[in-house]
mmCIF file of C-alpha atoms in Angstrom:
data_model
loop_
_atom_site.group_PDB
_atom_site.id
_atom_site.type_symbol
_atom_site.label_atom_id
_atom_site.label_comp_id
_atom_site.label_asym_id
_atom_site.label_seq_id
_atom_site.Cartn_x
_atom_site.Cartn_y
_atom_site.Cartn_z
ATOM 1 C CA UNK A 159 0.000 0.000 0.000
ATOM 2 C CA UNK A 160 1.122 3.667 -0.734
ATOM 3 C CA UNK A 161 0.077 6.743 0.241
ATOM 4 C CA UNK A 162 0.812 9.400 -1.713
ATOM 5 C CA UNK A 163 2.825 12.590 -0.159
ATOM 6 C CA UNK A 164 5.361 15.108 -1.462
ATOM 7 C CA UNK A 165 6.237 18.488 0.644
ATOM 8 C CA UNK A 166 3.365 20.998 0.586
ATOM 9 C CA UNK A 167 1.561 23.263 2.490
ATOM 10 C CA UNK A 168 -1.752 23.315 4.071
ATOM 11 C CA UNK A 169 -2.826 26.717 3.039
ATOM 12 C CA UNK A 170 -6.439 26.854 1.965
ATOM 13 C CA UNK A 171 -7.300 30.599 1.971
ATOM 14 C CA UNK A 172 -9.893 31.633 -0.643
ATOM 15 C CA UNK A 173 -8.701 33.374 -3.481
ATOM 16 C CA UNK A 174 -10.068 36.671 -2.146
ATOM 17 C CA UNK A 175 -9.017 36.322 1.532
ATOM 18 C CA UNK A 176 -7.740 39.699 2.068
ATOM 19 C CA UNK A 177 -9.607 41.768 -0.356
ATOM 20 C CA UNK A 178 -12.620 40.195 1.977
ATOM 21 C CA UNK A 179 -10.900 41.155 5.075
ATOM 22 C CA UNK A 180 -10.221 44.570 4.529
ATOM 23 C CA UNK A 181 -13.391 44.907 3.125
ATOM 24 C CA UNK A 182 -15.530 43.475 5.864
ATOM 25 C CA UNK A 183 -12.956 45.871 8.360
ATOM 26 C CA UNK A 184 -14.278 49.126 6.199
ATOM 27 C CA UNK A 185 -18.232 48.264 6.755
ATOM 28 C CA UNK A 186 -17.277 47.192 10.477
ATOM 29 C CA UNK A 187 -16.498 50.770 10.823
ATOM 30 C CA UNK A 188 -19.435 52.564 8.980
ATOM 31 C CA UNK A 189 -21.634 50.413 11.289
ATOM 32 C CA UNK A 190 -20.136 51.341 14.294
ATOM 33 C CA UNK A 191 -19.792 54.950 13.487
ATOM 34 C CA UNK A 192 -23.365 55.263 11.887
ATOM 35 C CA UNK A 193 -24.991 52.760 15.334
ATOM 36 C CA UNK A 194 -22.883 55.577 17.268
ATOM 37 C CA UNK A 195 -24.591 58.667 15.738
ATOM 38 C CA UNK A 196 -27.874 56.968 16.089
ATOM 39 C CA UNK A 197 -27.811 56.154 19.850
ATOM 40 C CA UNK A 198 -26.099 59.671 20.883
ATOM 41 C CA UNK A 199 -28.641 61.511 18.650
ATOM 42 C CA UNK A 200 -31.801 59.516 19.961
ATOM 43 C CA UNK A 201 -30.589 59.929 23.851
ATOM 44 C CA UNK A 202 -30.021 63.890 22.500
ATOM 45 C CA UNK A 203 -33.380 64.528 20.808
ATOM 46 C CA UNK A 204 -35.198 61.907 22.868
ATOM 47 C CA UNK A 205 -35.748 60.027 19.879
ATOM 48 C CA UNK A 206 -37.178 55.958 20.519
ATOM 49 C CA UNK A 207 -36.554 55.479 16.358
ATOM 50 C CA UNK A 208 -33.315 56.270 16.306
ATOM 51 C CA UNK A 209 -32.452 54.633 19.857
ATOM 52 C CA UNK A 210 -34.374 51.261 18.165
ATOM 53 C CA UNK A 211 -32.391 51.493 14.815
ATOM 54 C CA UNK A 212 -29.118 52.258 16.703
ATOM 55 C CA UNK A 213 -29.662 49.184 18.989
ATOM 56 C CA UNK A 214 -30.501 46.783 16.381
ATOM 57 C CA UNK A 215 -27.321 48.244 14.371
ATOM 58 C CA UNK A 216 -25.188 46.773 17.084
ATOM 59 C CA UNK A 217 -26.022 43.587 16.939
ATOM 60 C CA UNK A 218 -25.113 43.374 13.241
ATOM 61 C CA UNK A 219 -21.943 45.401 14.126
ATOM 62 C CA UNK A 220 -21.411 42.969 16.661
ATOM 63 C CA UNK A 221 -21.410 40.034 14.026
ATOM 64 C CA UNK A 222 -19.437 42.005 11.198
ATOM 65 C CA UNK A 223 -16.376 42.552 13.854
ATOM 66 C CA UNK A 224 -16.992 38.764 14.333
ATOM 67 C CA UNK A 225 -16.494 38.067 10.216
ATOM 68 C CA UNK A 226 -13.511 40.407 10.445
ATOM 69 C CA UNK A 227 -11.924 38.799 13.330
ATOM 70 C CA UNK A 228 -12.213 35.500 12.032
ATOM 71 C CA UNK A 229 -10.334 37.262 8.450
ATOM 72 C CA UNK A 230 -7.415 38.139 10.881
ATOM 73 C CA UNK A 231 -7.168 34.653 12.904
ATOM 74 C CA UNK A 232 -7.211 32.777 9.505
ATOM 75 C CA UNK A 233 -4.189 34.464 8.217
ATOM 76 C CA UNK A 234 -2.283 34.971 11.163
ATOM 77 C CA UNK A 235 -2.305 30.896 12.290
ATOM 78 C CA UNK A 236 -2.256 29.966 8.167
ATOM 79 C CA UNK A 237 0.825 28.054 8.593
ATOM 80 C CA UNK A 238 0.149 26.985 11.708
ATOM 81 C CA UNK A 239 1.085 22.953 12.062
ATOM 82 C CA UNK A 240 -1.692 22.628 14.707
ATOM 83 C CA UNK A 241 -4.380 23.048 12.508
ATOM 84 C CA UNK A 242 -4.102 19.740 10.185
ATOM 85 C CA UNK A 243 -5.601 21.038 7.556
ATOM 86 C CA UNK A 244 -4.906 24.864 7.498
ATOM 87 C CA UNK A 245 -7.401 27.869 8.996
ATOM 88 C CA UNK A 246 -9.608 27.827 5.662
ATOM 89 C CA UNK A 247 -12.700 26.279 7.564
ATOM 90 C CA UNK A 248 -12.416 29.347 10.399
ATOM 91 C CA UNK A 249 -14.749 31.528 7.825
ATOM 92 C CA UNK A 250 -17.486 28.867 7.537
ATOM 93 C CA UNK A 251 -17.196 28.469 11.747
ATOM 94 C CA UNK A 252 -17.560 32.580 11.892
ATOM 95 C CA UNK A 253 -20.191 32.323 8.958
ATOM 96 C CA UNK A 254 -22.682 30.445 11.271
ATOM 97 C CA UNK A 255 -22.155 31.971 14.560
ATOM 98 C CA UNK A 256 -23.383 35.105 12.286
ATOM 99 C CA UNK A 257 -26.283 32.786 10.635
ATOM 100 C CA UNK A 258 -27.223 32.369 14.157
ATOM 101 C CA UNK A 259 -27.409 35.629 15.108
ATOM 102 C CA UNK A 260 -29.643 36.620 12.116
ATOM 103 C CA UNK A 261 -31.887 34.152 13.218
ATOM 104 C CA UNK A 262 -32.061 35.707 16.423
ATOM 105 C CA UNK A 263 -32.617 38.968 14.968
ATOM 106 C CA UNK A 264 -35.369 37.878 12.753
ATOM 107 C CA UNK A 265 -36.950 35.956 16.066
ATOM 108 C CA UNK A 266 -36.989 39.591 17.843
ATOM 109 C CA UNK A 267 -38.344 41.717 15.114
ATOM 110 C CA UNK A 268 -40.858 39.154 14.817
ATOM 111 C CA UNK A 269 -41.707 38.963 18.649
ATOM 112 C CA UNK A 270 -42.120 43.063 18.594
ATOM 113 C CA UNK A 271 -43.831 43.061 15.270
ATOM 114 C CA UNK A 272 -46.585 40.976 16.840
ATOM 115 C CA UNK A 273 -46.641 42.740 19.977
ATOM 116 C CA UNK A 274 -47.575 46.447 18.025
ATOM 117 C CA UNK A 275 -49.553 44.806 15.946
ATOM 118 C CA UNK A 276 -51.182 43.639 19.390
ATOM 119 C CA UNK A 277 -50.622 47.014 21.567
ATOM 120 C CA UNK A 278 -50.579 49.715 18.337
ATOM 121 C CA UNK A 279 -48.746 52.857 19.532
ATOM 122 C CA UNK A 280 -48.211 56.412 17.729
ATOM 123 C CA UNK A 281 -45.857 56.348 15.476
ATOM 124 C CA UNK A 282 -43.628 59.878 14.720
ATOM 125 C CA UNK A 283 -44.016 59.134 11.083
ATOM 126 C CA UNK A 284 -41.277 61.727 9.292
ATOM 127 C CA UNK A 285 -38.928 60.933 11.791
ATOM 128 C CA UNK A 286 -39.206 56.997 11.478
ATOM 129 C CA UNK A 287 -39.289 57.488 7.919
ATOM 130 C CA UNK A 288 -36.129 60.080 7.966
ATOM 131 C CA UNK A 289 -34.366 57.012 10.513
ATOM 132 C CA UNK A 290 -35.331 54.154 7.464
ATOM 133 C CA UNK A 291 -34.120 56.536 4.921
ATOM 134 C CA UNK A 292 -30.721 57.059 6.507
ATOM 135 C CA UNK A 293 -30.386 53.374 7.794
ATOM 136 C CA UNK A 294 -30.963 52.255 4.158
ATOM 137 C CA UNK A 295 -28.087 54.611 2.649
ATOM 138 C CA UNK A 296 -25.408 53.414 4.814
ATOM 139 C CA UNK A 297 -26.584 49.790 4.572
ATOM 140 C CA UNK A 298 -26.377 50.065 0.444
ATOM 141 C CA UNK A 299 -23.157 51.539 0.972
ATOM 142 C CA UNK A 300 -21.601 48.352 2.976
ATOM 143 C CA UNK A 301 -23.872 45.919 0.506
ATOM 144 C CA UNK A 302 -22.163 47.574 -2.794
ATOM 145 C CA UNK A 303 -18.464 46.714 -0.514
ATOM 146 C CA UNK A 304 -19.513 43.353 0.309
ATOM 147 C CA UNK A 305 -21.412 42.283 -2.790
ATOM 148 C CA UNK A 306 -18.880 41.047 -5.029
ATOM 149 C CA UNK A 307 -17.583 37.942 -2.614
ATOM 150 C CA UNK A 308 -21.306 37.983 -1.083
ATOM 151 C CA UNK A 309 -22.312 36.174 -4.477
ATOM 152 C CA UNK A 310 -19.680 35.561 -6.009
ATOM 153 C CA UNK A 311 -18.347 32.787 -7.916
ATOM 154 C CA UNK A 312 -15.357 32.861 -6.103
ATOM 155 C CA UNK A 313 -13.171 31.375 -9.878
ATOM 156 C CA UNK A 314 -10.797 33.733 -9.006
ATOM 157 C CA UNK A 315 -7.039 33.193 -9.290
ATOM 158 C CA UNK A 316 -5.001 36.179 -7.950
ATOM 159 C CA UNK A 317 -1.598 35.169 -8.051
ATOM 160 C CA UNK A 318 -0.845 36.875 -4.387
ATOM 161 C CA UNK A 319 -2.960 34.786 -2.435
ATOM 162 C CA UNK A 320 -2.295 31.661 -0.760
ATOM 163 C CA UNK A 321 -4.569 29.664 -3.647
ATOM 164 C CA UNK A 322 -2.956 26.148 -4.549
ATOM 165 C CA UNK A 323 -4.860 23.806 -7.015
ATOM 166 C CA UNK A 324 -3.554 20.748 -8.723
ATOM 167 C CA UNK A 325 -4.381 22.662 -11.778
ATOM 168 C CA UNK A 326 -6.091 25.056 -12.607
ATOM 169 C CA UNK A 327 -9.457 23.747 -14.475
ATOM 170 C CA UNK A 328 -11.886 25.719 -16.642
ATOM 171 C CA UNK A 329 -14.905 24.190 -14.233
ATOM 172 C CA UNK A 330 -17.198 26.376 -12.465
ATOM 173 C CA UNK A 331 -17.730 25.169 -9.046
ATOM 174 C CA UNK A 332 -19.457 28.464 -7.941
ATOM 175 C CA UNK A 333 -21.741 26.987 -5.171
ATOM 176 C CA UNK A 334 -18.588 24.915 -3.631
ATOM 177 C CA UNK A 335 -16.225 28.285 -3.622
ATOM 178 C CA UNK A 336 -18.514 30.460 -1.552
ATOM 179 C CA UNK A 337 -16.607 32.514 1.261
ATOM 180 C CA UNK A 338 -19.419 31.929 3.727
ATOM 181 C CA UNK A 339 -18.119 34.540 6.217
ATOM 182 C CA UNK A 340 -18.165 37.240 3.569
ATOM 183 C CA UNK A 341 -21.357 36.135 2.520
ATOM 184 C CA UNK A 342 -22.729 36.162 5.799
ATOM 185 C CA UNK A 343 -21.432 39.688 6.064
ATOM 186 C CA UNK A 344 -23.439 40.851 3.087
ATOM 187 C CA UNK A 345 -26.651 38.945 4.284
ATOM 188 C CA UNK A 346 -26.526 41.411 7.121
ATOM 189 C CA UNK A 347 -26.309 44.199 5.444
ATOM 190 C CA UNK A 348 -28.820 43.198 3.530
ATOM 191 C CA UNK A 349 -31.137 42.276 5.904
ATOM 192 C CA UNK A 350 -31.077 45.487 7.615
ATOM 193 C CA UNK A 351 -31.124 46.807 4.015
ATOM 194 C CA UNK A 352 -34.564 44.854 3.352
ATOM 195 C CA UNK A 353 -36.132 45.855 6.973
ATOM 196 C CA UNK A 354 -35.597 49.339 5.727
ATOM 197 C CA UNK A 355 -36.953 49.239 2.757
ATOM 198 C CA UNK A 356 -40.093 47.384 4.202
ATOM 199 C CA UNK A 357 -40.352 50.123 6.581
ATOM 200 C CA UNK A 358 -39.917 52.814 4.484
ATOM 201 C CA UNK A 359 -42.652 51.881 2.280
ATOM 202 C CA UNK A 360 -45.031 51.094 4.886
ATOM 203 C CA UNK A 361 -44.524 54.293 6.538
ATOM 204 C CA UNK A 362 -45.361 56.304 3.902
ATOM 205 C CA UNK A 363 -48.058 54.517 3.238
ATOM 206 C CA UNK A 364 -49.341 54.397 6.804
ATOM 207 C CA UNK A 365 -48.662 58.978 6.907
ATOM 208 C CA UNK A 366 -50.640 58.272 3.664
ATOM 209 C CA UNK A 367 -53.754 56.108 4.627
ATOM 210 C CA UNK A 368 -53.529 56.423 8.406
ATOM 211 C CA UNK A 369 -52.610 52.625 7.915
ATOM 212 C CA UNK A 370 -50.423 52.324 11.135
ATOM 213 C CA UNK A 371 -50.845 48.604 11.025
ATOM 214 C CA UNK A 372 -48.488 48.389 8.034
ATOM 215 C CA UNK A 373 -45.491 48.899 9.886
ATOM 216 C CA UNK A 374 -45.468 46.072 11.943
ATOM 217 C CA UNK A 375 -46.695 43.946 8.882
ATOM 218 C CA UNK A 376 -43.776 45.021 7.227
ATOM 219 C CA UNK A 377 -42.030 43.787 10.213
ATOM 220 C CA UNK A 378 -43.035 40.273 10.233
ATOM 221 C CA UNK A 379 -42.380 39.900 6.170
ATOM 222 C CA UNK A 380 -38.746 41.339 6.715
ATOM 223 C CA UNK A 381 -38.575 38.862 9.941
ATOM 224 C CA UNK A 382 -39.538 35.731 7.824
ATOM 225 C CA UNK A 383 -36.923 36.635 4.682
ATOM 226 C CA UNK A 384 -34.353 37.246 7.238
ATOM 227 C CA UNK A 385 -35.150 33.749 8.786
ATOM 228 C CA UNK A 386 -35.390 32.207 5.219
ATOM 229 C CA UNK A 387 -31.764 33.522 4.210
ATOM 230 C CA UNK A 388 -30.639 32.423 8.350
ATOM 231 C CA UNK A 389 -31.360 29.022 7.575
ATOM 232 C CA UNK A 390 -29.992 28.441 3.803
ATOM 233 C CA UNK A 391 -26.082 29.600 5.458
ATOM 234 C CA UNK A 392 -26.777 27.499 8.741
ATOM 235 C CA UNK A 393 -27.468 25.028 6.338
ATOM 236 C CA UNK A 394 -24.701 25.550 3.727
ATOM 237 C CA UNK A 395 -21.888 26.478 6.546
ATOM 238 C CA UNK A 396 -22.998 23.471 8.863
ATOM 239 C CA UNK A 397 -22.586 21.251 5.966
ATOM 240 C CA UNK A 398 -18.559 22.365 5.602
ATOM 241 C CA UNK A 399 -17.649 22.149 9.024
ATOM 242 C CA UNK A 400 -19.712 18.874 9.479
ATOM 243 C CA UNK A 401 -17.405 17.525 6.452
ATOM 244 C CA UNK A 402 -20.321 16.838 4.067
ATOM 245 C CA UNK A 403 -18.986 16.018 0.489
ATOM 246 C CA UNK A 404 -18.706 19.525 -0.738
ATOM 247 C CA UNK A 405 -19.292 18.983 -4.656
ATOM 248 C CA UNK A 406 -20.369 15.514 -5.702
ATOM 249 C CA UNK A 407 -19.487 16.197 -9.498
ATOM 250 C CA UNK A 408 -16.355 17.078 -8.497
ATOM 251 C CA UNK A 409 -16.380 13.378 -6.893
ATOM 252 C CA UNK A 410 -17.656 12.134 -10.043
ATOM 253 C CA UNK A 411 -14.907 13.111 -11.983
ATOM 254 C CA UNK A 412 -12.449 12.217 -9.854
ATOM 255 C CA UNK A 413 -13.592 8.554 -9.521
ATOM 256 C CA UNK A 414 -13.913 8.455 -13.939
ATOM 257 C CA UNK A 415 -10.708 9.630 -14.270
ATOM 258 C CA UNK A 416 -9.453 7.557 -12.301
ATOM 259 C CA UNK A 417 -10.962 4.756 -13.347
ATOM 260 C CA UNK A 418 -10.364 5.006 -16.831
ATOM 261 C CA UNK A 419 -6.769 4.235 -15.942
ATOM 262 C CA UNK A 420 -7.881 0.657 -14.775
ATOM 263 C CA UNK A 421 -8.122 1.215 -11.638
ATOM 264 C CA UNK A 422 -11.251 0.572 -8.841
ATOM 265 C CA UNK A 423 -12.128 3.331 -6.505
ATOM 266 C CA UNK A 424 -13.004 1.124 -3.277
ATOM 267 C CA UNK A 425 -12.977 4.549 -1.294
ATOM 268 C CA UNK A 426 -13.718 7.752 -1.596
ATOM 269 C CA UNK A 427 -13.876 10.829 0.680
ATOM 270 C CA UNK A 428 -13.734 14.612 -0.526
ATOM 271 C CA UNK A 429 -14.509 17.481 1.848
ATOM 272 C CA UNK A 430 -14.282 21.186 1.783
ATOM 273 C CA UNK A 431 -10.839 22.960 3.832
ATOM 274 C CA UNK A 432 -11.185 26.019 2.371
ATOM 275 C CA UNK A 433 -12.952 28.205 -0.167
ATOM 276 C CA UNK A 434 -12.822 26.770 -3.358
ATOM 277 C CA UNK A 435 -10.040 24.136 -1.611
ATOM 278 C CA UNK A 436 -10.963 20.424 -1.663
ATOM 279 C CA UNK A 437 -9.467 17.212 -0.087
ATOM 280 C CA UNK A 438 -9.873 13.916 -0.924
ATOM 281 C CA UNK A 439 -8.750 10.634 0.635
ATOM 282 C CA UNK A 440 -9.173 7.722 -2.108
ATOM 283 C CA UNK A 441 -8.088 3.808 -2.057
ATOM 284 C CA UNK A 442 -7.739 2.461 -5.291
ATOM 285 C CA UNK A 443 -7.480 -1.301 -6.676
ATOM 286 C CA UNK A 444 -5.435 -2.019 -9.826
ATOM 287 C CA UNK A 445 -4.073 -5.692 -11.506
ATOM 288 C CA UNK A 446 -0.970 -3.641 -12.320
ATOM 289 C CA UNK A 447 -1.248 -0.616 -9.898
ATOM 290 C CA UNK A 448 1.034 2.467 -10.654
ATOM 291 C CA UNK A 449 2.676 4.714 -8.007
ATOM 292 C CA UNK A 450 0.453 6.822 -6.167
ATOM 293 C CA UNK A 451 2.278 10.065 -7.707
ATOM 294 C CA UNK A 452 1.144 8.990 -11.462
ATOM 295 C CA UNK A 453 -2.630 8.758 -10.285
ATOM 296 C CA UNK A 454 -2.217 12.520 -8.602
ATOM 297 C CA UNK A 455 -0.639 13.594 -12.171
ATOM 298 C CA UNK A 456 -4.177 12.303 -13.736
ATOM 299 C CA UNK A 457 -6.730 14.409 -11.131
ATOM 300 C CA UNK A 458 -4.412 17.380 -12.333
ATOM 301 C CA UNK A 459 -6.391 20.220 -14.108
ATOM 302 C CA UNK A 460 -9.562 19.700 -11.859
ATOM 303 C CA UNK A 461 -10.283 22.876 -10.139
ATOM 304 C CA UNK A 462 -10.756 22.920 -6.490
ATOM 305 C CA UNK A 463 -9.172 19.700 -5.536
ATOM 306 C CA UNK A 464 -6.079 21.029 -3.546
ATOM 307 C CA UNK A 465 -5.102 18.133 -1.117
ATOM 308 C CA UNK A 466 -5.004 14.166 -2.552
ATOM 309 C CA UNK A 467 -3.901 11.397 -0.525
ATOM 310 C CA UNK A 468 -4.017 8.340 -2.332
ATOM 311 C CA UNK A 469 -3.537 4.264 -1.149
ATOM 312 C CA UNK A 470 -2.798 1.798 -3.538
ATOM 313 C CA UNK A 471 -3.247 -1.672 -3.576
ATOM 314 C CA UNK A 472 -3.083 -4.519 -5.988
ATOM 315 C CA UNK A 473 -6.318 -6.709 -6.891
ATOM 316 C CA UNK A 474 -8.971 -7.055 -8.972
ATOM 317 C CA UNK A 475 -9.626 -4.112 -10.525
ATOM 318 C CA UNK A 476 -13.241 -5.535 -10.913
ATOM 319 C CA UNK A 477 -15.531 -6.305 -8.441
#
């Protein structure tokens, strides 16, 4: 049996690793400075709208400085020959502590959505809608800084990153290459984006119609989409760090290519370390195996796969 192993490192940084980190550090900043104004201006002008927005700007502050933190630990302990397969999995660990907290978020506005709609109260309707207005600028602001890694495709091969692939492929993995921490970043800037868009519009409407009812309504939609998008990255993040096979044509090819050199794939494991950075453990049976180095050469070229181990033993190569 032979396992396959030459000299290399385990750094499985995304391709976009700093440009994300300095990014996310930029809109950790306009949140805290814009959650700051709020608070001091609502205790100043006895304002509950601004003393609400600045409040619930925190807690998204709170979880940006989380994304940005886990940026700087990922970097710093890259190299780091305690972490067996490198720090690339830190983002997707920050990416649903922040998943969790939207949840939470979308859990509160619902609870005091239901309780106005229960218990209305007057609502200072040019001030709230002055509040949304404001809250929405800044939050477009940090979107149009996050958006390009929020959905990205993440096929991006800057040459100054730490991004090693057994060739470099032509095939789109886009779903697999996600930067889950950036994305969950831009989820909550957009979901404070959305609540303020909801509110704007139901505020004027409400001045409008006298419709005072809307605002809370608005509430419990922007609760439920900010839910929705809560679960899809618990889901997709808990699914990296729980090791679930993190593209299964990527699997696919790996087992045809390798057995179109007459060998039998009797194992197979392939796992996410890193954005866009795959593993794989694979056994293989051959009549006349070849060294484990000449069955690394033929997975060359398939994007994403940046750590192989391979065992080979001789048998049937037919079951």
């Amino acid at each position: 049996m032979q396992a396959a192993g030459t000299p290399h490192d385990h750094v499985f940084l995304g391709a976009r690793h700093d440009r994300h980190a300095t990014r996310t550090l930029i809109v950790v900043a306009i949140t805290a400075v814009t959650m700051v104004v709020e608070i001091a201006a609502g205790y100043a002008f006895g304002s509950m709208a601004l003393l609400a927005d600045g409040f619930h700007m925190s807690t998204h502050a709170g979880a940006l400085l989380v994304a940005a933190l886990a940026y700087r630990y990922a970097r710093l302990h890259a190299r780091d020959p305690a972490f067996s397969f490198g720090t690339g999995k830190v983002g997707d660990l920050a990416g649903f502590a922040s998943a969790v907290v939207l949840g939470v978020i979308a859990l509160l506005i619902a609870a005091d959505s239901l309780h106005r709609l229960a218990s209305p109260a007057p609502i200072r309707f040019d001030e709230a809608i002055l509040v949304a207005v404001f809250g929405l600028a800044v939050n477009l602001v940090s979107a149009a800084l996050l958006h390009d890694g929020g959905h990205a495709h993440g096929h991006d091969h800057d040459h100054d990153e730490d991004h090693h692939h057994h060739g470099h492929g032509h095939h789109d993995h886009p779903a697999h290459d996600h930067d889950h921490n950036f994305r969950a970043a831009y989820v909550h800037v957009a979901a404070d984006a959305l609540t303020s868009v909801l509110a704007i519009a139901a505020l004027l409407a409400g001045r409008a119609f006298g419709w005072a009812f809307l605002d809370p309504a608005a509430g419990l939609l922007g609760a439920l989409m900010i839910a929705l998008w809560s679960v899809r990255l618990v889901r997709d993040s808990a699914g990296v760090l729980l090791d679930r096979v993190s593209d299964p044509k990527l699997a696919g090819a790996i087992r045809k290519r390798l057995e179109a050199k007459g060998a039998r794939v009797t194992d197979l494991h392939l796992w996410r370390v890193g954005p866009g950075h795959n593993a794989a453990v694979i056994s293989l049976v051959a009549n006349s195996p070849e060294t484990a180095e000449r069955y690394r050469a033929v997975l060359s070229g398939l994007h994403g796969l940046s750590h192989v181990t391979i065992e080979v033993a001789e048998g049937a190569a037919r079951a």
